[in-house]
Coordinates of C-alpha atoms in Angstrom, one line a residue:
L164 CA -3.6 228.1 298.5
L165 CA -7.3 228.5 298.8
A166 CA -10.0 230.5 297.8
G167 CA -11.4 232.6 300.6
S168 CA -15.1 234.1 300.9
G169 CA -13.2 237.7 301.4
C170 CA -10.5 239.8 302.5
R171 CA -13.0 242.4 301.6
G172 CA -16.4 241.9 303.0
E173 CA -19.6 244.0 303.7
P174 CA -20.2 244.5 307.3
S175 CA -22.7 242.2 308.2
Q176 CA -22.2 242.4 311.9
P177 CA -22.7 246.4 312.9
K178 CA -20.7 246.0 316.0
E179 CA -17.6 244.8 313.9
M180 CA -16.0 245.9 310.6
F181 CA -13.4 244.3 308.5
V182 CA -10.1 246.0 307.9
R183 CA -8.2 245.4 305.0
R184 CA -4.6 246.3 305.0
V185 CA -2.3 246.0 301.5
V186 CA 0.9 244.8 302.6
A187 CA 2.6 244.8 299.2
D188 CA 1.6 246.0 295.6
V189 CA 3.3 243.1 293.8
F190 CA 3.6 244.3 290.3
A191 CA 4.1 248.0 291.0
E192 CA 7.0 247.4 293.2
E193 CA 9.7 246.4 291.0
P194 CA 8.4 242.5 291.0
A195 CA 10.8 239.5 290.8
F196 CA 9.6 237.1 288.0
T197 CA 11.1 234.7 285.8
S198 CA 9.9 233.8 282.2
V199 CA 9.4 230.1 282.3
R200 CA 7.8 229.9 278.7
S201 CA 6.9 233.0 276.4
R202 CA 6.7 233.8 272.8
K203 CA 10.2 234.4 270.9
D204 CA 8.6 237.7 269.5
S205 CA 7.4 239.1 273.1
T206 CA 8.3 238.3 276.4
P207 CA 6.5 239.1 279.6
S208 CA 6.9 242.5 281.1
V209 CA 5.3 245.2 283.7
G210 CA 3.1 247.6 282.1
V211 CA -0.5 248.8 281.7
I212 CA -3.6 246.9 280.7
S213 CA -6.8 248.6 280.1
P214 CA -9.5 246.3 279.4
S215 CA -12.1 249.2 278.5
K216 CA -13.0 252.8 278.2
D217 CA -16.5 252.2 279.2
L218 CA -17.1 253.2 282.9
R219 CA -20.2 250.9 282.8
V220 CA -18.0 248.0 283.1
D221 CA -14.9 247.0 285.4
G222 CA -12.3 248.0 282.8
A223 CA -9.8 250.6 284.0
D224 CA -6.1 250.9 283.5
L225 CA -4.4 248.6 285.9
V226 CA -0.5 248.0 286.5
S227 CA -0.2 244.5 285.4
L228 CA 2.2 241.7 284.4
I229 CA 1.7 241.4 280.6
C230 CA 1.9 237.9 279.4
P231 CA 1.3 237.4 275.6
P232 CA 0.0 233.9 275.4
P233 CA 1.2 231.2 275.5
A234 CA 3.2 232.0 278.4
Q235 CA 4.4 230.9 282.0
V236 CA 5.8 233.1 284.6
R237 CA 7.1 232.6 288.1
V238 CA 6.4 235.5 290.4
D239 CA 8.4 235.8 293.8
L240 CA 6.0 237.1 296.7
P241 CA 7.8 239.5 298.8
A242 CA 8.1 238.6 302.5
R243 CA 4.9 239.2 304.2
P244 CA 3.2 237.8 307.3
M245 CA 1.4 234.4 307.3
S246 CA -2.0 236.1 307.6
T247 CA -1.9 237.7 304.4
C248 CA -4.2 236.8 301.4
L249 CA -4.2 237.8 297.8
D250 CA -6.2 239.9 295.5
V251 CA -5.7 239.3 291.8
R252 CA -7.4 240.3 288.6
A253 CA -6.8 238.8 285.0
G254 CA -7.7 240.9 281.7
V255 CA -7.6 241.7 278.0
D256 CA -6.4 245.1 276.8
A257 CA -9.2 246.7 274.8
S258 CA -6.5 247.0 271.8
V259 CA -6.8 243.0 271.5
L260 CA -10.3 243.3 270.1
Q261 CA -9.9 246.3 267.9
D262 CA -7.8 244.3 265.4
L263 CA -8.8 240.9 266.2
P264 CA -7.7 238.3 263.7
S265 CA -10.8 236.2 262.2
E266 CA -9.1 232.9 263.4
L267 CA -9.7 234.2 267.1
A268 CA -13.4 235.1 266.4
G269 CA -15.4 233.5 269.1
G270 CA -12.4 232.3 271.2
S271 CA -11.3 233.3 274.6
V272 CA -8.4 233.9 276.8
V273 CA -7.3 231.8 279.7
C274 CA -5.5 233.1 282.7
T275 CA -4.5 230.8 285.5
L276 CA -2.9 231.2 288.9
S277 CA -0.9 228.3 290.7
A278 CA 0.7 228.0 294.2
N279 CA 2.3 225.0 295.4
G280 CA 1.2 223.1 292.2
E281 CA -2.2 223.6 292.7
V282 CA -4.6 225.9 290.5
A283 CA -6.1 228.9 292.7
F284 CA -7.7 231.0 290.0
E285 CA -8.5 230.6 286.6
A286 CA -10.5 233.1 284.4
R287 CA -11.8 232.4 281.0
I288 CA -12.2 235.6 279.1
P289 CA -14.3 235.6 276.0
L290 CA -12.8 237.7 273.0
V291 CA -15.9 239.9 272.3
Q292 CA -17.3 243.4 272.8
V293 CA -18.6 244.3 276.2
G294 CA -20.5 247.5 276.4
R295 CA -20.6 250.1 273.8
L296 CA -17.1 250.4 273.4
P297 CA -14.3 247.8 272.5
G298 CA -13.0 245.9 275.3
T299 CA -13.7 243.1 278.0
E300 CA -13.6 243.7 281.4
W301 CA -11.5 242.4 284.5
V302 CA -12.2 239.2 286.0
E303 CA -11.3 239.7 289.8
R304 CA -10.8 237.3 292.6
R305 CA -10.4 238.7 296.2
G306 CA -9.3 236.7 299.5
L307 CA -7.1 233.9 297.7
K308 CA -5.3 232.3 300.9
H309 CA -1.6 231.6 300.0
G310 CA -0.3 229.4 302.7
D311 CA 3.4 229.1 302.8
A312 CA 3.8 229.6 299.1
R313 CA 6.6 231.6 298.1
S314 CA 6.1 232.0 294.7
L315 CA 3.3 231.9 291.9
L316 CA 3.2 230.4 288.4
L317 CA 0.9 232.7 286.3
E318 CA -0.1 231.4 282.7
T319 CA -1.9 232.7 279.7
R320 CA -3.2 230.7 276.8
V321 CA -5.6 231.1 273.8
L322 CA -8.7 228.8 272.8
D323 CA -10.3 229.1 269.4
A324 CA -14.2 228.7 269.1
E325 CA -14.1 224.8 269.4
G326 CA -12.0 225.2 272.8
R327 CA -8.7 224.0 271.1
Q328 CA -5.4 225.8 272.2
V329 CA -4.2 228.1 269.6
V330 CA -1.1 230.4 269.2
P331 CA -1.9 233.7 267.9
A332 CA -0.1 235.2 264.9
R333 CA 0.8 238.0 266.8
P334 CA 1.4 239.0 270.6
L335 CA -1.9 239.9 272.3
R336 CA -1.9 242.5 275.6
V337 CA -3.0 240.1 278.2
G338 CA -2.4 239.2 281.8
F339 CA -2.6 239.7 285.6
G340 CA -3.1 243.2 287.2
G341 CA -4.0 244.3 290.8
L342 CA -1.9 241.5 292.5
V343 CA -1.6 242.6 296.2
L344 CA -1.0 241.0 299.4
V345 CA -3.4 242.1 302.0
E346 CA -3.7 241.8 305.6
E347 CA -7.2 241.2 307.3
S348 CA -8.3 242.0 310.7
H349 CA -11.6 242.6 312.5
R350 CA -12.2 245.5 314.7
P351 CA -15.1 246.7 316.7
R352 CA -16.8 249.9 315.6
T353 CA -16.8 252.9 318.1
R354 CA -19.7 255.2 319.1
S355 CA -19.3 259.1 318.6
S356 CA -19.4 261.5 321.3
P357 CA -18.1 265.1 321.9
A358 CA -14.9 263.6 323.0
E359 CA -14.6 261.5 320.2
P360 CA -16.4 263.0 317.3
S361 CA -17.1 261.8 313.6
I362 CA -15.6 263.5 310.7
V363 CA -17.2 264.8 307.8
L364 CA -14.6 265.9 304.9
V365 CA -16.3 267.7 301.8
V366 CA -14.3 268.5 299.3
M367 CA -16.2 270.7 296.6
D368 CA -14.1 270.1 293.3
T369 CA -13.0 273.3 291.4
Q370 CA -14.1 275.6 294.1
R371 CA -12.0 279.0 294.4
A372 CA -12.2 280.6 297.7
D373 CA -12.5 284.2 296.4
R374 CA -15.9 283.3 295.0
L375 CA -17.4 282.6 298.3
S376 CA -19.1 285.1 300.3
A377 CA -17.6 283.4 303.4
Y378 CA -14.3 284.6 302.3
G379 CA -15.5 288.2 301.4
Y380 CA -16.9 287.9 298.2
G381 CA -19.8 290.6 297.3
R382 CA -22.5 288.4 295.9
P383 CA -24.3 285.6 298.2
T384 CA -22.7 282.6 297.2
S385 CA -22.3 280.6 300.5
P386 CA -24.6 281.5 303.3
N387 CA -24.2 278.0 304.6
L388 CA -20.2 278.2 304.6
E389 CA -20.8 281.7 306.3
A390 CA -22.7 280.1 309.1
L391 CA -19.9 277.1 309.5
A392 CA -17.3 279.8 309.7
Q393 CA -19.1 281.5 312.4
R394 CA -19.0 278.4 314.6
G395 CA -15.5 277.3 313.5
T396 CA -12.4 278.4 312.1
L397 CA -11.7 279.7 308.4
F398 CA -8.2 279.5 307.2
E399 CA -7.7 282.7 304.9
E400 CA -4.7 281.7 303.0
A401 CA -5.3 278.1 302.2
Y402 CA -3.7 276.7 299.1
S403 CA -4.1 273.3 297.2
A404 CA -0.8 271.2 296.9
S405 CA -1.7 271.3 292.8
N406 CA -3.9 272.9 290.2
W407 CA -5.8 269.6 289.3
T408 CA -7.6 266.7 290.6
W409 CA -5.5 263.8 290.9
P410 CA -2.4 265.4 292.6
S411 CA -4.2 267.4 295.0
T412 CA -6.8 265.1 296.4
A413 CA -4.3 262.6 296.7
S414 CA -2.3 265.0 298.8
I415 CA -5.2 265.8 300.9
L416 CA -6.1 261.9 301.3
T417 CA -2.4 261.3 302.6
G418 CA -0.7 264.6 303.7
L419 CA 2.1 264.1 301.2
A420 CA 3.1 266.7 298.3
P421 CA 2.7 265.2 294.8
E422 CA 6.7 264.8 294.6
E423 CA 6.2 262.1 297.4
H424 CA 3.1 260.4 296.7
G425 CA 4.0 260.2 293.1
L426 CA 0.7 260.9 291.4
V427 CA 1.4 263.7 289.3
D428 CA 0.5 263.2 285.5
L429 CA -0.3 260.5 283.2
S430 CA 2.8 258.4 283.9
S431 CA 1.7 257.8 287.2
C432 CA -2.1 257.4 287.3
F433 CA -2.5 255.2 290.5
L434 CA -2.3 256.2 294.4
P435 CA 0.3 253.6 295.3
E436 CA -0.9 250.8 297.7
R437 CA 1.9 251.3 299.7
L438 CA 1.0 254.8 301.0
R439 CA -0.9 254.9 304.2
T440 CA -4.0 257.3 303.8
L441 CA -6.1 259.2 306.2
P442 CA -9.2 256.6 305.9
E443 CA -6.7 253.7 306.5
A444 CA -5.5 255.4 309.6
L445 CA -8.7 256.4 310.9
Q446 CA -10.4 253.0 310.3
E447 CA -7.5 251.2 312.6
A448 CA -8.3 253.9 314.9
G449 CA -12.2 252.7 314.9
F450 CA -13.8 254.7 312.5
T451 CA -16.2 253.5 310.2
T452 CA -15.1 254.7 306.7
A453 CA -17.3 255.8 303.7
A454 CA -17.0 258.0 300.7
W455 CA -19.0 259.2 297.8
S456 CA -17.0 260.9 294.9
A457 CA -18.8 262.9 291.9
N458 CA -15.5 263.1 290.0
Y459 CA -14.6 259.9 288.3
L460 CA -11.0 260.6 288.5
V461 CA -11.4 260.0 292.2
A462 CA -12.5 256.5 291.6
D463 CA -11.8 253.0 293.0
D464 CA -9.8 252.0 290.0
K465 CA -7.3 254.6 290.7
N466 CA -6.6 253.2 294.4
F467 CA -8.8 256.2 296.2
D468 CA -10.8 253.6 298.1
Q469 CA -7.9 252.6 300.1
G470 CA -9.1 252.7 303.6
F471 CA -12.8 253.2 302.8
E472 CA -15.4 250.2 303.9
F473 CA -17.8 251.7 301.6
F474 CA -16.8 253.7 298.5
E475 CA -19.0 254.9 295.7
S476 CA -17.6 256.7 292.8
A477 CA -19.1 258.2 289.4
R478 CA -19.5 256.3 286.5
R479 CA -19.7 259.0 284.1
V480 CA -18.2 262.4 283.4
S481 CA -19.8 264.5 285.6
Q482 CA -22.3 263.2 288.3
P483 CA -24.6 265.8 290.0
S484 CA -24.9 266.2 293.7
K485 CA -28.7 265.7 293.4
E486 CA -27.7 262.0 292.6
V487 CA -25.1 261.6 295.3
V488 CA -26.0 263.7 298.5
P489 CA -29.5 261.7 298.8
D490 CA -27.4 258.4 299.2
V491 CA -25.0 260.1 301.5
L492 CA -27.9 261.3 303.8
R493 CA -29.5 257.9 303.9
W494 CA -25.9 256.3 304.7
M495 CA -25.6 259.0 307.6
E496 CA -29.0 258.0 309.0
S497 CA -28.1 254.4 309.0
W498 CA -24.9 255.0 310.8
A499 CA -25.9 257.9 313.1
G500 CA -24.0 257.5 316.5
T501 CA -21.5 255.2 315.1
R502 CA -18.1 257.0 315.1
F503 CA -17.7 257.5 311.3
F504 CA -15.2 259.2 308.7
L505 CA -17.3 260.5 305.9
Y506 CA -15.7 261.8 302.5
V507 CA -17.9 263.6 300.0
H508 CA -16.4 265.0 296.9
L509 CA -18.7 267.2 295.2
L510 CA -18.4 268.7 291.5
D511 CA -20.7 271.5 291.3
P512 CA -18.6 274.5 290.4
H513 CA -16.8 272.5 287.6
A514 CA -17.5 272.7 283.8
P515 CA -19.8 271.9 282.6
L516 CA -21.7 274.7 284.8
R517 CA -25.2 273.5 285.5
P518 CA -26.5 275.4 288.6
L519 CA -29.7 274.4 290.6
P520 CA -32.5 276.6 289.4
G521 CA -32.4 279.0 292.4
G522 CA -28.8 279.6 292.0
R523 CA -29.5 280.5 288.3
R524 CA -32.2 282.9 289.2
L525 CA -30.0 284.6 291.8
L526 CA -26.8 284.9 290.2
A527 CA -27.1 284.0 286.7
A528 CA -30.6 285.5 285.8
D529 CA -29.1 287.3 282.6
V530 CA -27.4 284.0 281.0
P531 CA -29.6 283.0 278.0
E532 CA -30.9 279.7 278.3
D533 CA -29.5 278.6 274.9
F534 CA -26.0 279.4 276.0
S535 CA -24.3 276.0 276.1
P536 CA -22.1 275.5 279.0
T537 CA -20.3 272.7 277.1
A538 CA -18.6 275.2 274.9
I539 CA -16.4 275.8 278.0
N540 CA -13.8 273.4 276.7
D541 CA -13.9 274.8 273.6
Y542 CA -13.2 278.2 274.5
R543 CA -10.4 276.5 277.0
W544 CA -8.2 274.9 273.9
C545 CA -9.0 278.2 271.8
L546 CA -7.4 280.3 274.5
L547 CA -4.4 277.7 274.9
E548 CA -3.8 278.2 271.0
Q549 CA -4.9 281.6 270.0
G550 CA -5.5 283.8 273.3
Y551 CA -2.3 285.4 273.3
T552 CA -0.2 287.6 270.7
E553 CA 3.1 286.5 269.6
E554 CA 4.7 288.7 272.2
G555 CA 2.7 286.9 275.1
E556 CA 0.0 289.6 275.5
V557 CA -3.5 288.2 276.6
A558 CA -6.1 288.4 273.5
T559 CA -8.9 286.6 275.1
E560 CA -11.3 288.4 272.9
R561 CA -10.1 286.2 270.0
C562 CA -11.7 283.3 271.4
V563 CA -14.6 284.7 273.7
G564 CA -16.2 287.8 273.8
P565 CA -17.1 290.0 277.0
E566 CA -20.6 288.8 277.2
E567 CA -19.9 285.3 277.3
Q568 CA -17.0 285.9 279.5
R569 CA -19.5 287.6 282.1
W570 CA -22.0 284.8 281.4
I571 CA -19.3 282.1 282.4
S572 CA -18.4 284.1 285.5
D573 CA -22.0 284.2 286.6
L574 CA -22.7 280.7 286.0
Y575 CA -19.7 279.7 287.9
D576 CA -21.1 281.9 291.0
A577 CA -24.4 280.1 290.4
C578 CA -22.9 276.8 290.8
T579 CA -21.0 278.1 293.8
W580 CA -24.2 278.9 295.6
S581 CA -25.4 275.4 294.4
G582 CA -22.7 273.4 295.8
D583 CA -23.2 275.6 299.1
R584 CA -26.7 274.3 299.1
W585 CA -25.6 270.7 299.0
V586 CA -23.5 271.5 302.1
G587 CA -26.4 272.9 303.7
R588 CA -28.3 269.8 303.3
L589 CA -25.6 267.8 304.8
L590 CA -25.4 270.2 307.7
E591 CA -29.1 269.8 308.2
K592 CA -29.2 266.2 308.4
I593 CA -26.4 266.3 310.8
E594 CA -28.5 268.7 313.1
Q595 CA -31.6 266.7 312.7
L596 CA -29.7 263.4 313.7
G597 CA -28.5 265.2 317.0
L598 CA -25.0 264.7 315.7
T599 CA -23.9 268.4 315.5
E600 CA -22.2 268.4 318.9
E601 CA -20.1 265.3 318.1
T602 CA -19.2 265.8 314.5
L603 CA -16.0 267.8 313.2
F604 CA -17.1 269.1 309.8
V605 CA -14.6 270.4 307.4
F606 CA -14.9 271.8 304.1
T607 CA -12.1 272.5 301.4
S608 CA -11.5 272.1 297.7
D609 CA -8.8 270.3 295.5
H610 CA -8.4 273.6 293.2
G611 CA -9.8 276.4 291.8
E612 CA -10.8 277.7 288.4
E613 CA -9.3 280.3 286.0
L614 CA -12.1 282.6 284.8
F615 CA -9.9 284.8 282.4
E616 CA -7.8 286.5 284.9
H617 CA -4.6 285.7 283.0
G618 CA -6.0 284.8 279.9
L619 CA -7.1 281.3 280.3
L620 CA -10.1 279.3 281.2
T621 CA -10.9 276.2 283.6
H622 CA -7.7 274.8 285.5
G623 CA -4.5 272.9 285.1
Q624 CA -2.6 275.7 283.4
S625 CA -1.0 277.8 286.1
L626 CA -0.5 278.4 289.7
H627 CA -2.0 282.0 290.2
P628 CA -4.2 282.3 293.2
E629 CA -7.5 281.7 291.2
L630 CA -6.2 278.2 290.7
V631 CA -4.5 277.3 294.2
H632 CA -6.2 279.6 296.7
V633 CA -9.0 277.3 298.2
P634 CA -11.4 277.2 301.1
L635 CA -10.7 275.7 304.2
I636 CA -13.3 275.6 307.3
L637 CA -13.0 273.5 310.3
A638 CA -15.8 273.2 312.8
G639 CA -17.0 271.1 315.7
P640 CA -15.8 269.9 318.9
G641 CA -12.2 271.2 319.9
I642 CA -12.1 273.6 317.2
A643 CA -12.3 277.9 318.0
A644 CA -15.5 279.2 316.9
G645 CA -15.4 282.5 314.8
E646 CA -11.8 282.2 314.5
R647 CA -10.1 283.6 311.1
L648 CA -6.4 282.5 310.8
D649 CA -4.4 284.4 307.8
A650 CA -0.9 282.3 307.6
P651 CA -0.3 280.7 304.3
L652 CA -0.6 277.0 304.5
S653 CA -1.3 273.9 302.6
N654 CA -4.6 271.9 302.8
R655 CA -2.8 269.0 302.3
F656 CA -1.7 269.0 306.0
L657 CA -5.6 268.2 306.5
A658 CA -4.6 264.7 306.7
Q659 CA -2.4 265.2 309.5
T660 CA -4.7 267.3 311.4
L661 CA -7.7 265.0 311.2
A662 CA -5.7 262.0 312.1
A663 CA -4.5 263.6 314.9
L664 CA -7.9 265.0 315.9
G665 CA -9.2 261.4 315.3
G666 CA -6.5 260.0 317.6
A667 CA -5.0 258.0 314.7
E668 CA -1.4 258.1 313.4
L669 CA -0.2 259.1 309.9
A670 CA 2.7 260.2 308.1
P671 CA 4.6 262.7 310.4
G672 CA 3.9 266.4 309.5
P673 CA 2.6 269.6 311.2
D674 CA -1.1 269.9 311.8
L675 CA -2.9 273.1 310.5
F676 CA -3.1 275.3 313.8
E677 CA 0.7 274.5 314.0
L678 CA 1.3 275.6 310.6
A679 CA -1.0 278.9 311.3
R680 CA 1.6 279.8 314.0
R681 CA 4.6 279.1 312.3
S682 CA 3.7 280.7 308.8
E683 CA 6.1 278.7 306.6
P684 CA 6.4 279.0 302.8
V685 CA 3.8 277.0 300.9
L686 CA 4.8 274.8 298.2
T687 CA 2.5 274.1 295.1
S688 CA 3.3 272.3 291.8
T689 CA 2.0 270.8 288.3
T690 CA 3.6 269.0 285.6
C691 CA 0.5 269.9 283.3
G692 CA 1.0 273.7 283.3
F693 CA 0.9 276.2 280.4
W694 CA 3.8 278.4 280.3
K695 CA 4.4 281.1 277.7
G696 CA 2.9 279.6 274.9
V697 CA 3.9 275.9 275.7
N698 CA 1.3 273.4 277.2
F699 CA 1.9 270.7 279.5
Q700 CA 5.1 272.1 281.3
P701 CA 6.0 271.3 284.9
I702 CA 5.7 274.7 287.0
L703 CA 6.8 274.9 290.8
G704 CA 5.4 277.6 293.1
L705 CA 6.7 279.0 296.5
R706 CA 4.4 281.3 298.2
T707 CA 5.3 283.4 301.5
R708 CA 3.7 286.1 303.4
S709 CA 5.1 288.7 301.0
H710 CA 5.9 287.1 297.4
S711 CA 4.8 284.4 295.1
L712 CA 7.6 282.7 292.6
H713 CA 6.5 280.4 289.8
W714 CA 9.3 278.5 288.3
A715 CA 9.3 276.8 285.0
P716 CA 12.4 274.4 285.0
T717 CA 12.3 273.8 281.2
G718 CA 10.4 276.9 280.3
A719 CA 11.4 280.0 278.2
E720 CA 10.5 283.4 276.8
W721 CA 7.7 283.8 274.4
G722 CA 9.1 282.8 271.0
Q723 CA 12.4 281.3 272.2
D724 CA 13.6 277.7 271.3
R725 CA 12.1 275.1 273.9
P726 CA 12.6 273.4 276.1
G727 CA 14.2 276.3 277.5
H728 CA 16.9 276.6 280.5
G729 CA 14.2 277.7 283.1
D730 CA 12.1 280.9 283.6
W731 CA 10.3 282.5 286.3
H732 CA 7.5 284.9 287.4
L733 CA 7.8 286.8 290.8
Y734 CA 5.1 288.7 292.4
D735 CA 4.8 291.0 295.4
I736 CA 1.5 289.7 296.7
V737 CA 1.1 292.6 299.5
Q738 CA 1.0 295.1 296.8
D739 CA -0.2 293.0 293.9
P740 CA -2.4 290.1 295.4
F741 CA -4.0 289.0 292.0
E742 CA -0.4 288.3 290.4
Q743 CA -0.8 290.8 287.7
T744 CA 2.8 292.6 287.7
D745 CA 5.8 290.3 287.0
L746 CA 8.8 291.5 289.0
A747 CA 11.2 288.6 288.0
K748 CA 13.5 290.9 286.0
T749 CA 13.5 293.8 288.8
E750 CA 13.9 292.0 291.7
T751 CA 16.5 289.4 291.2
E752 CA 17.7 289.3 294.6
T753 CA 14.4 288.1 295.9
L754 CA 14.1 285.8 293.1
L755 CA 17.2 284.1 293.8
R756 CA 16.6 283.7 297.2
L757 CA 13.3 282.1 296.8
H758 CA 14.3 279.8 294.0
A759 CA 17.3 278.5 296.0
D760 CA 14.6 277.8 298.9
L761 CA 12.1 276.1 296.1
V762 CA 14.8 274.0 294.8
E763 CA 16.1 272.7 298.0
R764 CA 12.7 272.0 299.2
I765 CA 11.5 270.1 296.1
G766 CA 14.8 268.1 296.3
A767 CA 14.2 267.0 299.7
L768 CA 10.5 265.6 298.6
K769 CA 11.3 263.8 295.4
Q770 CA 13.6 261.7 297.6
Q771 CA 10.4 260.2 298.6
T772 CA 8.8 259.8 295.2
P773 CA 7.7 256.1 294.4
A774 CA 9.6 254.3 291.9
V775 CA 9.0 253.3 288.3
P776 CA 5.7 255.2 287.3
F777 CA 3.6 253.6 284.2
A778 CA 1.9 255.4 281.4
A779 CA -1.9 255.9 281.5
G780 CA -3.6 253.4 279.3
E781 CA -6.6 254.3 276.9
A782 CA -9.3 254.3 279.9
T783 CA -7.2 257.3 281.4
L784 CA -6.6 259.0 278.5
Q785 CA -10.7 259.0 277.7
R786 CA -11.3 260.0 281.2
L787 CA -9.0 263.3 280.8
R788 CA -10.6 264.2 277.2
D789 CA -14.0 264.0 278.7
L790 CA -13.1 266.4 281.2
G791 CA -11.0 268.6 279.1
Y792 CA -7.6 267.8 280.4
V793 CA -6.1 266.6 277.2
G794 CA -7.3 267.1 273.7
E795 CA -8.2 264.7 271.1
D796 CA -4.1 264.2 270.2

């Protein structure tokens, strides 16, 4: 087993690219391991290690083999091709430094990986604080050649400040994370043409469809998307797989429902390595792949970089598009003519709402300059706790006055305009480079935003249309111009559609144009919903051309004991498209029919759910607090 220079390399030869395919995620797939030596008070186990909450260092949560030192563990490797290599990380959880015994001050943890009796990797991690928050960071090695080794020996020990081995008085949460088997290959890059176009996919985080002038909104929020729709196809009734970023973005990149890919809540915060993603499929078909994400939930440490040769993600809560788009434009210039898949995840309509000056003047001129958009998350939590009467009637003004509601709505429109402006910059660059006729441009969103329609604010709470009705526009070679399709469908099938258009193979499933002809019911879901006074409730949704069903499997009526035995909302969306009148108690025959259909569909999907999720570590929890998904508790 020898250290390699890289199963992951920068493309030093433009005509060729390095392709990495994960064969197995050893720790996440029920690993076979044997404890050779361990402490009496703590045996090795699989869990999560989070070295730091500070995004300026590499310290994010990883599924890990926790080996409280001193410990030795033998890990059996799954069957794999001989061409594979190993990636591994060693780390110390931030909790270790929060209460470090004085006798360990100045000491270090040593993590060693051996195969066939030879040390292949050794990390000596100082027990000191890195950055402004307690914690260390991962020590990573990629490209370890394993030869014919059938197992690995992993060892942890602690050294004091003098370098002498000591046994800590209490177990320390340290060990190895991100152990994966990787198959490597080289592929020639290909050239773009009208027959074999590049693909640009823009996901505008938190973008409602009904606030876009391209979708008929009365304010001029999206002139560039209007022009895009005129030369392409617009899907009138596209819906996201979920109402918040992780599950819905994972669905866009895999073509799978949340119940299939398993990334649904705080107990499953990694995109499983075993899944085949759209960029992986396109890369194997000859696309050069790149991604920029302004949302730091969509990051490499959550495995969203699978299949991307170049991947850049935000290292703070909200990265403005002005810091992202210029880098994207420069990358496009460098790779013009090469067939590429470019994924751009922007954050303009997401709180805090900070529009470009032009958008503010046009659509939010009356909003006082001293009105703080950072108050939005405070409003959100107030509404969840106090925004309803005991009978369940909406009482928004307990928390947010009418004027502040209008200001927030106007700022959202201004931010929508800002996002559209950045999309215009991307389209303009494609035109300048002469790539318009050989580029498929796609625009969608991961979810929408509640703006008080049902008494709530921001997102993650419900499955009403303001949260799951999203834009979806495709334009470019092979796409009909000026067409608007009105069948309900899920934007998760973008993955199958783009894979097919790129000549790649992905998980079986219909493409968007086939769905538009079939008009099947659409599934939506969340495990973090708000149901009649109770937060973090699972909610499942089924939407047809005529009705929308929301089912909370453990929900109950206002004031009843929780958890309940299930509760429903039913809406006639032909007569009531904004879902204001609940018919669950009057149209019971329709409710039971749709509920039976929903249960059957969800049951079939859950058979594919990845095994054994793991709870989020402190780094993940801090991100969710920063974005307002969870409170301090």
